Tab-separated table of C-alpha atoms in Angstrom:
chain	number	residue	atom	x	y	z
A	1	UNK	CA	9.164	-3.511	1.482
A	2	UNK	CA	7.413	-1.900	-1.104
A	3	UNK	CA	4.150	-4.194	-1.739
A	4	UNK	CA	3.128	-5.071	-5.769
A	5	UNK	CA	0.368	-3.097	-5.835
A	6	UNK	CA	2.317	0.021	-5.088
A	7	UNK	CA	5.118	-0.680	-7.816
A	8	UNK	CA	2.296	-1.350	-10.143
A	9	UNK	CA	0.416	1.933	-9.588
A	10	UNK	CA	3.769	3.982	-9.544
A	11	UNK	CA	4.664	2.128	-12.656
A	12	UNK	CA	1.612	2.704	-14.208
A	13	UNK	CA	1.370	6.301	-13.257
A	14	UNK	CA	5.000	7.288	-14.006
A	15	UNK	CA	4.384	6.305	-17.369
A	16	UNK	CA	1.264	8.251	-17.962
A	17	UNK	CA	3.118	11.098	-17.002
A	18	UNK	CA	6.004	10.409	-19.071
A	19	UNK	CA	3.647	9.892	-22.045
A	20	UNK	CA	1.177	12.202	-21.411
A	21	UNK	CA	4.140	14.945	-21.278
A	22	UNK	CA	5.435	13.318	-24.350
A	23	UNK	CA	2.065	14.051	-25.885
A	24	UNK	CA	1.499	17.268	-24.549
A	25	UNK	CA	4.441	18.449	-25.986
A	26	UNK	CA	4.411	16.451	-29.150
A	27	UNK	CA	1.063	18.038	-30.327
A	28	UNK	CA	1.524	21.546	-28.978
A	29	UNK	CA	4.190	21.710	-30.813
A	30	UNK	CA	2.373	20.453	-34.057
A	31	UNK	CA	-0.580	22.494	-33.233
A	32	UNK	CA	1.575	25.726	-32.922
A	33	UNK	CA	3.615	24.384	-36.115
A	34	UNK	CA	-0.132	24.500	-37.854
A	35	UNK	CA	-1.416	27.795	-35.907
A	36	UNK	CA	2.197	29.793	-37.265
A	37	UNK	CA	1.335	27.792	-40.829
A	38	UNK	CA	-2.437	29.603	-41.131
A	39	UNK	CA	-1.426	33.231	-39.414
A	40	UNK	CA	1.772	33.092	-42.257
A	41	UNK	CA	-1.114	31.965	-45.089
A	42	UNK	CA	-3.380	34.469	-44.464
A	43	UNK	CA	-0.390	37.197	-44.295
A	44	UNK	CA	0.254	36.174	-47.311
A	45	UNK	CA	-3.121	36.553	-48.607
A	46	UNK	CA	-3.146	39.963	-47.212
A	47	UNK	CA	0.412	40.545	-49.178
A	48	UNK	CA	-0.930	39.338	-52.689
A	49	UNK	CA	-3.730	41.681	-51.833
A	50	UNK	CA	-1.481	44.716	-51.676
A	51	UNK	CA	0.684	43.454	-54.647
A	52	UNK	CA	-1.898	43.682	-56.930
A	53	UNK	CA	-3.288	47.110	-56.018
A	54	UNK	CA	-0.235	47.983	-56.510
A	55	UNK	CA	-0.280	46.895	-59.871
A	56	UNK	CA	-3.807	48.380	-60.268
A	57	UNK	CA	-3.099	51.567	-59.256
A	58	UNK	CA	0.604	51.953	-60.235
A	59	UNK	CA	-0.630	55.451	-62.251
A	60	UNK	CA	-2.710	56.539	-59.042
A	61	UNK	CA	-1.393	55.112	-56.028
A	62	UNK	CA	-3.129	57.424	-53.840
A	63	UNK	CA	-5.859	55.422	-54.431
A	64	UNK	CA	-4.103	52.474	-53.538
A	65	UNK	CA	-5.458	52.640	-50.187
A	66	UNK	CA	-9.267	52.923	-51.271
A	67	UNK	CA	-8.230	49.696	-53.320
A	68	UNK	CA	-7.167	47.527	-50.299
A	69	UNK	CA	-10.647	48.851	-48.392
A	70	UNK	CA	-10.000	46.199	-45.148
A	71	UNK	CA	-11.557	48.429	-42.167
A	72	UNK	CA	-8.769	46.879	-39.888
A	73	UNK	CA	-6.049	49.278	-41.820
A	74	UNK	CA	-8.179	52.202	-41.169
A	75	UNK	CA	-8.143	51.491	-37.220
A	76	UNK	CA	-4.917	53.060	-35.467
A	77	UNK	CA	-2.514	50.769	-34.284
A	78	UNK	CA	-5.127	47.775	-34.886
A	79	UNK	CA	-1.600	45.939	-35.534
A	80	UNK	CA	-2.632	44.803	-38.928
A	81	UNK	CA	0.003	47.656	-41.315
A	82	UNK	CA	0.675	48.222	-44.923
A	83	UNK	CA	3.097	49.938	-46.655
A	84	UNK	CA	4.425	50.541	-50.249
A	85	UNK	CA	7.071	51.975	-51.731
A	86	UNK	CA	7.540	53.617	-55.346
A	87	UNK	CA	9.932	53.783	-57.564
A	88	UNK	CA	10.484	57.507	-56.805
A	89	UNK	CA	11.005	56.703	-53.187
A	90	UNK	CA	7.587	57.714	-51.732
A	91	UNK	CA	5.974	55.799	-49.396
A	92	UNK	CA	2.295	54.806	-48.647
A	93	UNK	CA	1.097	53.656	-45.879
A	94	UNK	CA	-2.149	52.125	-44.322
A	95	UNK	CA	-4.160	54.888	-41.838
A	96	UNK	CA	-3.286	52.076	-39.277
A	97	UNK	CA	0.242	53.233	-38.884
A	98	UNK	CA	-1.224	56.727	-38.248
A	99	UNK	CA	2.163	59.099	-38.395
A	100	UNK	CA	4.545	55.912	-38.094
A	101	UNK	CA	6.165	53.939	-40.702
A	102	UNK	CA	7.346	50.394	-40.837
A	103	UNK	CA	10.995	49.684	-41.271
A	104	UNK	CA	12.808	50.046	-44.846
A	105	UNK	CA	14.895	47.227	-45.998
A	106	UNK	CA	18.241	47.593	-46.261
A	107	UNK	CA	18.513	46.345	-49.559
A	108	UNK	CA	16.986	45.112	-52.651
A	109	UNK	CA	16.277	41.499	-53.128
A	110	UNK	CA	14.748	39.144	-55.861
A	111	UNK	CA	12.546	36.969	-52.884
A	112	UNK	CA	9.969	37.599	-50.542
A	113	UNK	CA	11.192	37.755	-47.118
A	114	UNK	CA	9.474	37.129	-44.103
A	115	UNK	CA	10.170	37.554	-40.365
A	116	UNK	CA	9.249	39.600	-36.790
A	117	UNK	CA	10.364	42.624	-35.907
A	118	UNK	CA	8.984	45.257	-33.027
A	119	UNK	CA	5.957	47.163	-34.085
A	120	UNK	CA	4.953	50.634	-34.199
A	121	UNK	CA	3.501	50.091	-30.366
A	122	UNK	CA	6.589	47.949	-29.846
A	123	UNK	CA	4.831	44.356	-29.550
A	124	UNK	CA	5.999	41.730	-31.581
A	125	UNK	CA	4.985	42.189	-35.292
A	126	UNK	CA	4.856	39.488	-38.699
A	127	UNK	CA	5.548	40.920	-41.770
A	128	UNK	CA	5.761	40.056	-45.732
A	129	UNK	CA	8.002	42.310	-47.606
A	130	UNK	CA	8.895	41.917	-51.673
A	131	UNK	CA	10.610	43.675	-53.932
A	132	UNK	CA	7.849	43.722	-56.975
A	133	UNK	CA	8.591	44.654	-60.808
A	134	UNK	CA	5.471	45.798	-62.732
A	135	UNK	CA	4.821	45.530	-66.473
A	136	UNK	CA	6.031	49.144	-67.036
A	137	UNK	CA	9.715	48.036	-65.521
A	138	UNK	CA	9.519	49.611	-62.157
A	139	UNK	CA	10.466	48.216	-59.369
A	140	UNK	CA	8.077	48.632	-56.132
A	141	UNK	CA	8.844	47.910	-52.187
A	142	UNK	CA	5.419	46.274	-50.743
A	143	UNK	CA	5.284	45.023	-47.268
A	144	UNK	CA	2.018	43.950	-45.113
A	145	UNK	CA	2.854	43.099	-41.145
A	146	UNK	CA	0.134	41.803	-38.694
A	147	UNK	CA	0.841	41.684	-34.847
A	148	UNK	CA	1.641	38.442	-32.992
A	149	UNK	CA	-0.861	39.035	-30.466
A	150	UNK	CA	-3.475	37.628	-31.716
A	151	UNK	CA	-1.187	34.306	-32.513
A	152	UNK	CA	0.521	34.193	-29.230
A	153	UNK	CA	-3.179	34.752	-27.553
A	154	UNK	CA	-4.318	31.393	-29.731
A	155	UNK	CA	-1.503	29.587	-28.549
A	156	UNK	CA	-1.894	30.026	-24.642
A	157	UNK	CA	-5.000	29.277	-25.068
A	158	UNK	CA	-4.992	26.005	-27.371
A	159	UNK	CA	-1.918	24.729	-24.724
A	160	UNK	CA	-3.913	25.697	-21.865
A	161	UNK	CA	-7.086	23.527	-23.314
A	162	UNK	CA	-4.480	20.644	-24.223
A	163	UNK	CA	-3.294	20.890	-20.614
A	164	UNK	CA	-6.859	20.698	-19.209
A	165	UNK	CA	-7.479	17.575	-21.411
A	166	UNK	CA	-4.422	15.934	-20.933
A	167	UNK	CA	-4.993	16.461	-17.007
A	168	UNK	CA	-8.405	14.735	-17.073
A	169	UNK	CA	-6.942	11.992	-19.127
A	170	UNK	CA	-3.747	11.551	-16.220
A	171	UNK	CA	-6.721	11.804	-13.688
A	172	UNK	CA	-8.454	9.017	-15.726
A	173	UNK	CA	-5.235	7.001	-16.368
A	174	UNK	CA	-4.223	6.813	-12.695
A	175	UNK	CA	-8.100	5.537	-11.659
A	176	UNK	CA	-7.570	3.054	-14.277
A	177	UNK	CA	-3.916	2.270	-12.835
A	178	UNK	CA	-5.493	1.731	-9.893
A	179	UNK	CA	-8.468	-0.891	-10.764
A	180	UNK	CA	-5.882	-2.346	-13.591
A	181	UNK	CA	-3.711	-2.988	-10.429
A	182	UNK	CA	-6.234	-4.052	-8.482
A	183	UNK	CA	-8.148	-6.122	-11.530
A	184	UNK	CA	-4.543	-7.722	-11.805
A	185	UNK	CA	-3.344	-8.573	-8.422
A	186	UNK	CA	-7.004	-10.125	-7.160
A	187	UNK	CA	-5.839	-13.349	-7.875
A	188	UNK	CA	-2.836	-12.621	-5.440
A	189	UNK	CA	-5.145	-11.552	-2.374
A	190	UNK	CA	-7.289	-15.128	-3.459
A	191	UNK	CA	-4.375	-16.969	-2.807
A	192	UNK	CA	-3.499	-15.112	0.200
A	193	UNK	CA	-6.852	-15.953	1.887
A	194	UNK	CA	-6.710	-19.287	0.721
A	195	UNK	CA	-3.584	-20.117	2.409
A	196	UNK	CA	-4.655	-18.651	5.950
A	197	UNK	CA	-8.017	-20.309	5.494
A	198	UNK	CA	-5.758	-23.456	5.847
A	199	UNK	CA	-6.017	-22.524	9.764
A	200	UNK	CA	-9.679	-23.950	9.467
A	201	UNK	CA	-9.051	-26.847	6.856
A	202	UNK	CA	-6.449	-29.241	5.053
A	203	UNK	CA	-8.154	-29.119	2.110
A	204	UNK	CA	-5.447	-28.171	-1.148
A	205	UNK	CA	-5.542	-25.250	-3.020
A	206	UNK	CA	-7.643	-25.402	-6.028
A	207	UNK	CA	-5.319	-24.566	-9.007
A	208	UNK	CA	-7.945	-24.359	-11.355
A	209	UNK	CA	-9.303	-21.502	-9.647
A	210	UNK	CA	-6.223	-19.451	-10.418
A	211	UNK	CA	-4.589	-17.883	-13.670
A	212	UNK	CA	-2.251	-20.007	-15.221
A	213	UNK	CA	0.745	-16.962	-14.470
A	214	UNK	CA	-0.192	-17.583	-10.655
A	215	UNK	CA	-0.971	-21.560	-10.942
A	216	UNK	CA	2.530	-22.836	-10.484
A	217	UNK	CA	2.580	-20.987	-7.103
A	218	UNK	CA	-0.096	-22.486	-6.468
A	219	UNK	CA	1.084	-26.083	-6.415
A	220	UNK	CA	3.841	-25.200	-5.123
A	221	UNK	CA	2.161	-23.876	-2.124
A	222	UNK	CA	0.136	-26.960	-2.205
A	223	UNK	CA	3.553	-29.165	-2.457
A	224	UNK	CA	4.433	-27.449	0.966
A	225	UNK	CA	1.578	-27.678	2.940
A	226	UNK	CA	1.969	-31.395	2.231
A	227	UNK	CA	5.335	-31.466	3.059
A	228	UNK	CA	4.594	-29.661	5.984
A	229	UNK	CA	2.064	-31.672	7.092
A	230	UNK	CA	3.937	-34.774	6.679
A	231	UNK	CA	6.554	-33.053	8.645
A	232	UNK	CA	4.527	-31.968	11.235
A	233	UNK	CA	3.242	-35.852	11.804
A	234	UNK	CA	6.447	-37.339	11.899
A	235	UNK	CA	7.907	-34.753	14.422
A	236	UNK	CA	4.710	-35.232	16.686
A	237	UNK	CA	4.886	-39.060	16.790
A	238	UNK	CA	9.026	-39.108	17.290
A	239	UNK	CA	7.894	-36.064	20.154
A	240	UNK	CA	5.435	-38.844	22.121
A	241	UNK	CA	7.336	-41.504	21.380
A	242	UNK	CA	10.159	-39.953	23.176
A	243	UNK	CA	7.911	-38.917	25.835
A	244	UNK	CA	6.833	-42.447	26.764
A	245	UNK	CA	10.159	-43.603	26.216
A	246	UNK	CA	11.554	-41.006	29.317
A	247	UNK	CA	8.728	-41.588	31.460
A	248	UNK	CA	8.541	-45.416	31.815
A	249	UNK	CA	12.345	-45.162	33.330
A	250	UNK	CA	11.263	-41.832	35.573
A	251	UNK	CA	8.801	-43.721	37.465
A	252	UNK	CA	11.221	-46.566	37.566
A	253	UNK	CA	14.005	-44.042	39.570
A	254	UNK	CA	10.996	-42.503	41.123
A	255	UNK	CA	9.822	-45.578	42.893
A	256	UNK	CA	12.866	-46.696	44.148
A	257	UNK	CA	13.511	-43.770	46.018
A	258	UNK	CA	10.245	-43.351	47.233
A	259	UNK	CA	10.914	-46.566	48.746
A	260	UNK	CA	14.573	-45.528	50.289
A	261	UNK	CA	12.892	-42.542	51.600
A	262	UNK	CA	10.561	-44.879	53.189
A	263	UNK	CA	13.557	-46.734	54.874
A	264	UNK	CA	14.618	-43.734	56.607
A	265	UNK	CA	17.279	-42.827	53.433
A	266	UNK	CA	17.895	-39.134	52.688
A	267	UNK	CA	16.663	-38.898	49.281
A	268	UNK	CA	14.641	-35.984	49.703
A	269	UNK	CA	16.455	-33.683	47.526
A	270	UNK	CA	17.029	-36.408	45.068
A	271	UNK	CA	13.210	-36.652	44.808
A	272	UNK	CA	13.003	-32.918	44.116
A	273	UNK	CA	15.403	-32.644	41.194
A	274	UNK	CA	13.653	-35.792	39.578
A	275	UNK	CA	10.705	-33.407	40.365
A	276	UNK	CA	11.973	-30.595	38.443
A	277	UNK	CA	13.576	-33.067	36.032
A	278	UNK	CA	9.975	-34.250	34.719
A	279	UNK	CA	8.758	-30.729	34.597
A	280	UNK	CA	11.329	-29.543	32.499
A	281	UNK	CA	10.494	-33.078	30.182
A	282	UNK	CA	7.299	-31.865	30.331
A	283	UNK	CA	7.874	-27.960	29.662
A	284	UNK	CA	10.516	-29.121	26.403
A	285	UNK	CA	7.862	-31.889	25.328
A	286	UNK	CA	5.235	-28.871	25.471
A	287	UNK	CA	6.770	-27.031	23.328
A	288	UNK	CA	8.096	-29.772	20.886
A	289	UNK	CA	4.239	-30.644	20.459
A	290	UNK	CA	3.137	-27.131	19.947
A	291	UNK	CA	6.031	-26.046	17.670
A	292	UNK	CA	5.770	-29.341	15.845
A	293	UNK	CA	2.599	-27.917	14.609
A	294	UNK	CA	-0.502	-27.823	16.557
A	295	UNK	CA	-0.290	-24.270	16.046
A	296	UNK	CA	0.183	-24.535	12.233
A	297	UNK	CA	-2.156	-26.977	11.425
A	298	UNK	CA	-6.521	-27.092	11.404
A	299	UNK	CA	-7.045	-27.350	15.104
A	300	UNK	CA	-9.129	-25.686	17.482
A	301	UNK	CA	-10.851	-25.633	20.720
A	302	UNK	CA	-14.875	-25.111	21.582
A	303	UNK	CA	-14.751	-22.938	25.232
A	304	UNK	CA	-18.212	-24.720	25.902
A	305	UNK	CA	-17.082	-27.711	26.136
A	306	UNK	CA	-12.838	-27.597	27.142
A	307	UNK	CA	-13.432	-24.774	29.828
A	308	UNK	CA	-16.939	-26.006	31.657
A	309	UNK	CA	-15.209	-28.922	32.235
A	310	UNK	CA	-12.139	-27.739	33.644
A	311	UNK	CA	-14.345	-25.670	35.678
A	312	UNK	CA	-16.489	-28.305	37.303
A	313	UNK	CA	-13.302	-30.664	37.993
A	314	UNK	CA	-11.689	-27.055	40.036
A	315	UNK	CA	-15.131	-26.177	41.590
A	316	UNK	CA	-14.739	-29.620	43.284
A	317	UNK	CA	-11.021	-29.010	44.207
A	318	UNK	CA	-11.403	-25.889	45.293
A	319	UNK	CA	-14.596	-27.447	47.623
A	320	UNK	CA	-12.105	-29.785	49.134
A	321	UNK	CA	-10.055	-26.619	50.333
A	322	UNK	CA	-12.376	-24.910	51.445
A	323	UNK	CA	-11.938	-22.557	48.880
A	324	UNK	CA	-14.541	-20.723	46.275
A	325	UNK	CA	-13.825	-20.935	42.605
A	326	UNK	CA	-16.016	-18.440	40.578
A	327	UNK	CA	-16.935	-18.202	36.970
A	328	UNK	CA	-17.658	-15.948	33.857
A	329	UNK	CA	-17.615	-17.217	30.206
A	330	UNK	CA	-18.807	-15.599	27.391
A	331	UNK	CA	-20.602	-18.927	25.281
A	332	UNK	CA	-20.162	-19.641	21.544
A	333	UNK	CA	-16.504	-18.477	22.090
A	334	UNK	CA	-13.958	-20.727	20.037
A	335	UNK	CA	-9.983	-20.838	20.261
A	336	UNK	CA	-7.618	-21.380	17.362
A	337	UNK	CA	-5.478	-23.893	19.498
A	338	UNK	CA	-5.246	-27.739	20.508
A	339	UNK	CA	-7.971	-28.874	23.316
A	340	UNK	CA	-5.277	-30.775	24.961
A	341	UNK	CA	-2.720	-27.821	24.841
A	342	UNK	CA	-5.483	-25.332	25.919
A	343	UNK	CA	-6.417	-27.741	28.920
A	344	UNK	CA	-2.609	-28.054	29.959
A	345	UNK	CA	-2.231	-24.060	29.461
A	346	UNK	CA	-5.683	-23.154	31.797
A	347	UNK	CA	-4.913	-26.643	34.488
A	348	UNK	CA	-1.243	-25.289	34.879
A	349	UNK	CA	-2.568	-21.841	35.634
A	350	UNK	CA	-5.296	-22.879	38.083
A	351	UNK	CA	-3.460	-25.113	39.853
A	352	UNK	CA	-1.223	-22.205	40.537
A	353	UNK	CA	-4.259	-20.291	41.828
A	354	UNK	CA	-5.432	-22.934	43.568
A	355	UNK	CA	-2.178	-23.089	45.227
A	356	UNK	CA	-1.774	-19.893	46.355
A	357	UNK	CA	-5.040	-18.675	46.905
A	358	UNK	CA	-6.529	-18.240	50.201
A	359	UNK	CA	-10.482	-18.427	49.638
A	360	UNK	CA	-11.266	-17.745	46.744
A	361	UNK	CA	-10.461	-18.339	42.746
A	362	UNK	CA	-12.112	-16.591	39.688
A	363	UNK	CA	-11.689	-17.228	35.957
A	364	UNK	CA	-13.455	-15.139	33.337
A	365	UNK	CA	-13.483	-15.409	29.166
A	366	UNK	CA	-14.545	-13.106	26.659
A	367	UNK	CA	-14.354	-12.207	22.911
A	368	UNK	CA	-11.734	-9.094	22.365
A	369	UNK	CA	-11.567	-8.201	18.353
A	370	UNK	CA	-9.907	-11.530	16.975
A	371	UNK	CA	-8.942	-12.864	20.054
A	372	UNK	CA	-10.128	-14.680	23.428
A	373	UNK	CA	-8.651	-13.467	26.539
A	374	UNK	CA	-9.244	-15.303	29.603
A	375	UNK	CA	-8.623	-13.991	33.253
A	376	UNK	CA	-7.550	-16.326	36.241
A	377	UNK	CA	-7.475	-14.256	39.740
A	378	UNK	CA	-6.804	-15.499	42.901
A	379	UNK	CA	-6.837	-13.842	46.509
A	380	UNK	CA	-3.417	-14.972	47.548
A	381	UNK	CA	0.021	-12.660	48.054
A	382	UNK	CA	0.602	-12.136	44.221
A	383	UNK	CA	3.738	-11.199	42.697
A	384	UNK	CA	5.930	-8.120	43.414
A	385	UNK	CA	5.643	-5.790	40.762
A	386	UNK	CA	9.831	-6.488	40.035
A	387	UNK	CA	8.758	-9.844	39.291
A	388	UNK	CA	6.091	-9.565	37.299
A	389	UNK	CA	7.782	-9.185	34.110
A	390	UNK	CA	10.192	-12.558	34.884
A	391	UNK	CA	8.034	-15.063	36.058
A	392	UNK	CA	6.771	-16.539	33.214
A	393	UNK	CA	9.807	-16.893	31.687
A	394	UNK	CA	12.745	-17.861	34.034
A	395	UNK	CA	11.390	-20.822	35.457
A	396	UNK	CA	12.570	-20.354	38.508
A	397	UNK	CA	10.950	-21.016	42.131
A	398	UNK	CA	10.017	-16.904	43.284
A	399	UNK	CA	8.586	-18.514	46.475
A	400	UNK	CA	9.996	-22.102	47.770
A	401	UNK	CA	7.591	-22.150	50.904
A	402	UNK	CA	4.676	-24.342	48.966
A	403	UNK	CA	5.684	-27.200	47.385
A	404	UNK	CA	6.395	-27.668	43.297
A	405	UNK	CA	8.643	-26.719	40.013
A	406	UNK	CA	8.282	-23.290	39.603
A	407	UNK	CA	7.404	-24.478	35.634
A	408	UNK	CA	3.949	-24.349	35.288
A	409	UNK	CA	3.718	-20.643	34.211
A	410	UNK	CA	6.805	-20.610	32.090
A	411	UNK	CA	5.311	-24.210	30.159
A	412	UNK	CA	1.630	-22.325	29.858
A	413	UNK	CA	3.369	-19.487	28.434
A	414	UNK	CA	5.895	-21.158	25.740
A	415	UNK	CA	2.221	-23.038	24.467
A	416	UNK	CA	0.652	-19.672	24.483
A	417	UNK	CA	2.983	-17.973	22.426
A	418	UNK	CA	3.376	-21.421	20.041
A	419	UNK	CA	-0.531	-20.290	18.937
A	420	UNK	CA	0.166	-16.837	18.558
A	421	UNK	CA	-0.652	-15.872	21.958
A	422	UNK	CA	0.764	-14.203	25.072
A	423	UNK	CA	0.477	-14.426	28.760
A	424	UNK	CA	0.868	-11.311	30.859
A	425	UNK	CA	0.708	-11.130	34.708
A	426	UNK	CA	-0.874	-8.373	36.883
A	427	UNK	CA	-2.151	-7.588	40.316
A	428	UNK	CA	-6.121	-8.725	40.490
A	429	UNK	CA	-8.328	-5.459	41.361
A	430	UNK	CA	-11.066	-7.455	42.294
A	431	UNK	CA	-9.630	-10.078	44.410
A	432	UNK	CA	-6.354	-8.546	45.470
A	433	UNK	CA	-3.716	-11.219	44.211
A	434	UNK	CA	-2.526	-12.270	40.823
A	435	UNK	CA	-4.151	-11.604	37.813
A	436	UNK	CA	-2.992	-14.430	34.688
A	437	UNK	CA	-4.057	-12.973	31.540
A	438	UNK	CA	-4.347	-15.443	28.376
A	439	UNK	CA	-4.691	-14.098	25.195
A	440	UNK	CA	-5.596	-16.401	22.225
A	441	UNK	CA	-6.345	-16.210	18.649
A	442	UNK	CA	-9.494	-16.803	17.954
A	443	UNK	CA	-11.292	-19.491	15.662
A	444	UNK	CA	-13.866	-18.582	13.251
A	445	UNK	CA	-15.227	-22.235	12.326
């Protein structure tokens, strides 16, 4: 999807372009309209020059050209030409033209007529051409022509200025598309950072604090994060209240065949599927608690506090069994998650340890970028490699010889991934076994 401040800039810079070329052209065009006006003046100038040493020297016009006296007709070729006509037919010309002459109209007209032709060196000439009548009654043929070289020169280089200018003002126009974009959408990235400050607080959004364009989001927003919230309550109290409502009548069932199996009854496997019954109450009430909004709400969890104590209580556990549980935790780390969740994810996850282990446990925490990863290892057989990938999501028993549910991974990993975070399994390469990998957003509070 194309984000707002893209659109903008292309919007903005598509129609620089467009009316930058609009104004290129536009004024080159007027500028060449005024260039052809002045090189067409002072032909004419140059014309009603020759015109009236023509009438001057009408008795003499050898002299004519001694009259004129511009230095650029006595230059060959300069491509600035005269030449006159008398009544008798003979022609005088400026010592520009050298041996050439320009061409002869084809007939007599009352105007003065203007237009290009090719020139004596065959470049693109101007010329002025009249048929004149003098006191006296005769009629004379005056022309003046001036090369378009000069003109055509002026205009490459008065487009290639406007070009330069116009560039620096699209270079300009596209910074300032930029910071206008930028300038305009700010109040868009506020908002954005307000809302995912609501992680770390239930205060509302201040609408105030907005433009009034942006301002009805804004309470909108606010609307919903109420809603939410309200929501989010209601689904949590109907989640325990469920919860306590199932497990009064499970310990009810419970109890009664514990005391059948104590009369010699078969009941064993009975007892097992209530086992796995109340695990699987216990994964789905997991993960009605989390979803309900733990994980959407201002919550987290201080690893000082949650994980020493978990610690300690397994230290003493793993005493009892013989068994050595080591420790390293990074302090002043902080989790973007429920303390009660967390403790359910970590207990599940060392008691699986625990379980399996043969002397020795080891947990570890650290900070990695914006999250917390923490590292349970154990000594024990591990997982095949095949099952690595399955066992923290089937729910299923991979090994029936120690007692249990086969649910504790598969609950610690549905909480995990309610937060935003992921459990991964690997072999340990310090202790041999299984390696539990939790990864968890972390808080900045």
């Amino acid at each position: 999807m194309t984000s707002m401040r893209t659109r903008a800039v292309a919007a903005g810079v598509i129609w620089a372009i467009f009316s930058i070329l609009i104004g290129v052209f536009g004024l080159a065009s007027y500028l060449d309209g005024q260039t052809q006006a002045r090189f067409d003046e002072l032909l004419a100038s140059r014309h009603t020059q020759a015109v009236i040493e023509v009438a001057n020297y009408a008795e003499t016009p050898e002299l004519i050209d001694s009259g004129i006296g511009d230095p650029i007709y006595r230059q060959p070729f300069s491509g600035q030409y005269w030449q006159i006509e008398n009544p008798d037919g003979e022609i005088f010309v400026s010592q520009s033209l050298v041996d050439m002459l320009l061409p002869r109209p084809a007939k007599r007209t009352g105007t003065i007529q203007i237009g290009n032709f090719a020139g004596p060196t065959g470049e693109q000439h101007r010329r002025i051409q009249e048929w004149i009548t003098l006191e006296d009654g005769s009629v004379w043929h005056v022309q003046v022509a001036s090369s378009l070289q000069s003109l055509i020169a002026d205009r490459q280089q008065l487009r290639g200025n406007l070009v330069l200018a116009f560039g620096l003002i699209a270079v300009v126009g596209v910074m300032a598309g930029f910071l206008q974009a930028s300038t305009v959408l700010r109040p868009i990235n506020d908002l954005r950072r307000d809302v995912l400050s609501r992680w770390d607080t239930d205060d509302e959004l201040d609408v105030t604090a907005y433009p009034v364009e942006v301002s009805p989001l804004v309470t909108d927003i606010n609307t919903l994060l109420e809603r939410n919230r309200e929501i989010v309550s209601r689904s949590r109290r109907q989640a325990a209240d469920l919860a306590h409502a199932v497990k009064t009548p499970s310990a009810i069932v419970r109890n009664e065949l514990e005391k059948l199996r104590d009369t010699g009854q078969p009941v064993a496997n009975s007892i097992e599927a209530l086992d796995r019954l109340d695990a699987q109450l216990k994964r789905s009430f997991a993960r009605m608690r989390a979803d309900g909004g733990n994980a959407a709400m201002h919550t987290f969890t201080d690893l000082d506090d949650a994980l020493d104590r978990m610690i300690r209580a397994f230290t003493a556990l793993a005493r009892n069994e013989n068994k050595v549980l080591t420790s390293k935790v990074v302090p002043g780390l902080r989790l973007r998650m429920d303390q009660n969740d967390f403790e359910e994810v970590i207990g599940n996850l060392m008691d699986n340890a625990m379980k399996w282990s043969n002397k020795e446990i080891g947990i570890g925490a650290e900070a990695d970028g914006e999250h917390v990863v923490i590292r349970i290892c154990d000594d024990g057989p591990g997982i095949p490699d095949e099952d690595l990938g399955v066992a923290t999501l089937s729910g299923q028993r991979l090994d029936t010889s120690k007692p249990g549910t086969g649910l504790g991974l598969a609950i610690a990993a549905d909480l995990a991934h309610a937060y935003g975070g992921k459990i991964s399994l690997h072999q340990c390469p310090s202790l041999g076994g299984l390696q539990v990998q939790v990864r968890l957003k972390a808080s900045g509070i």
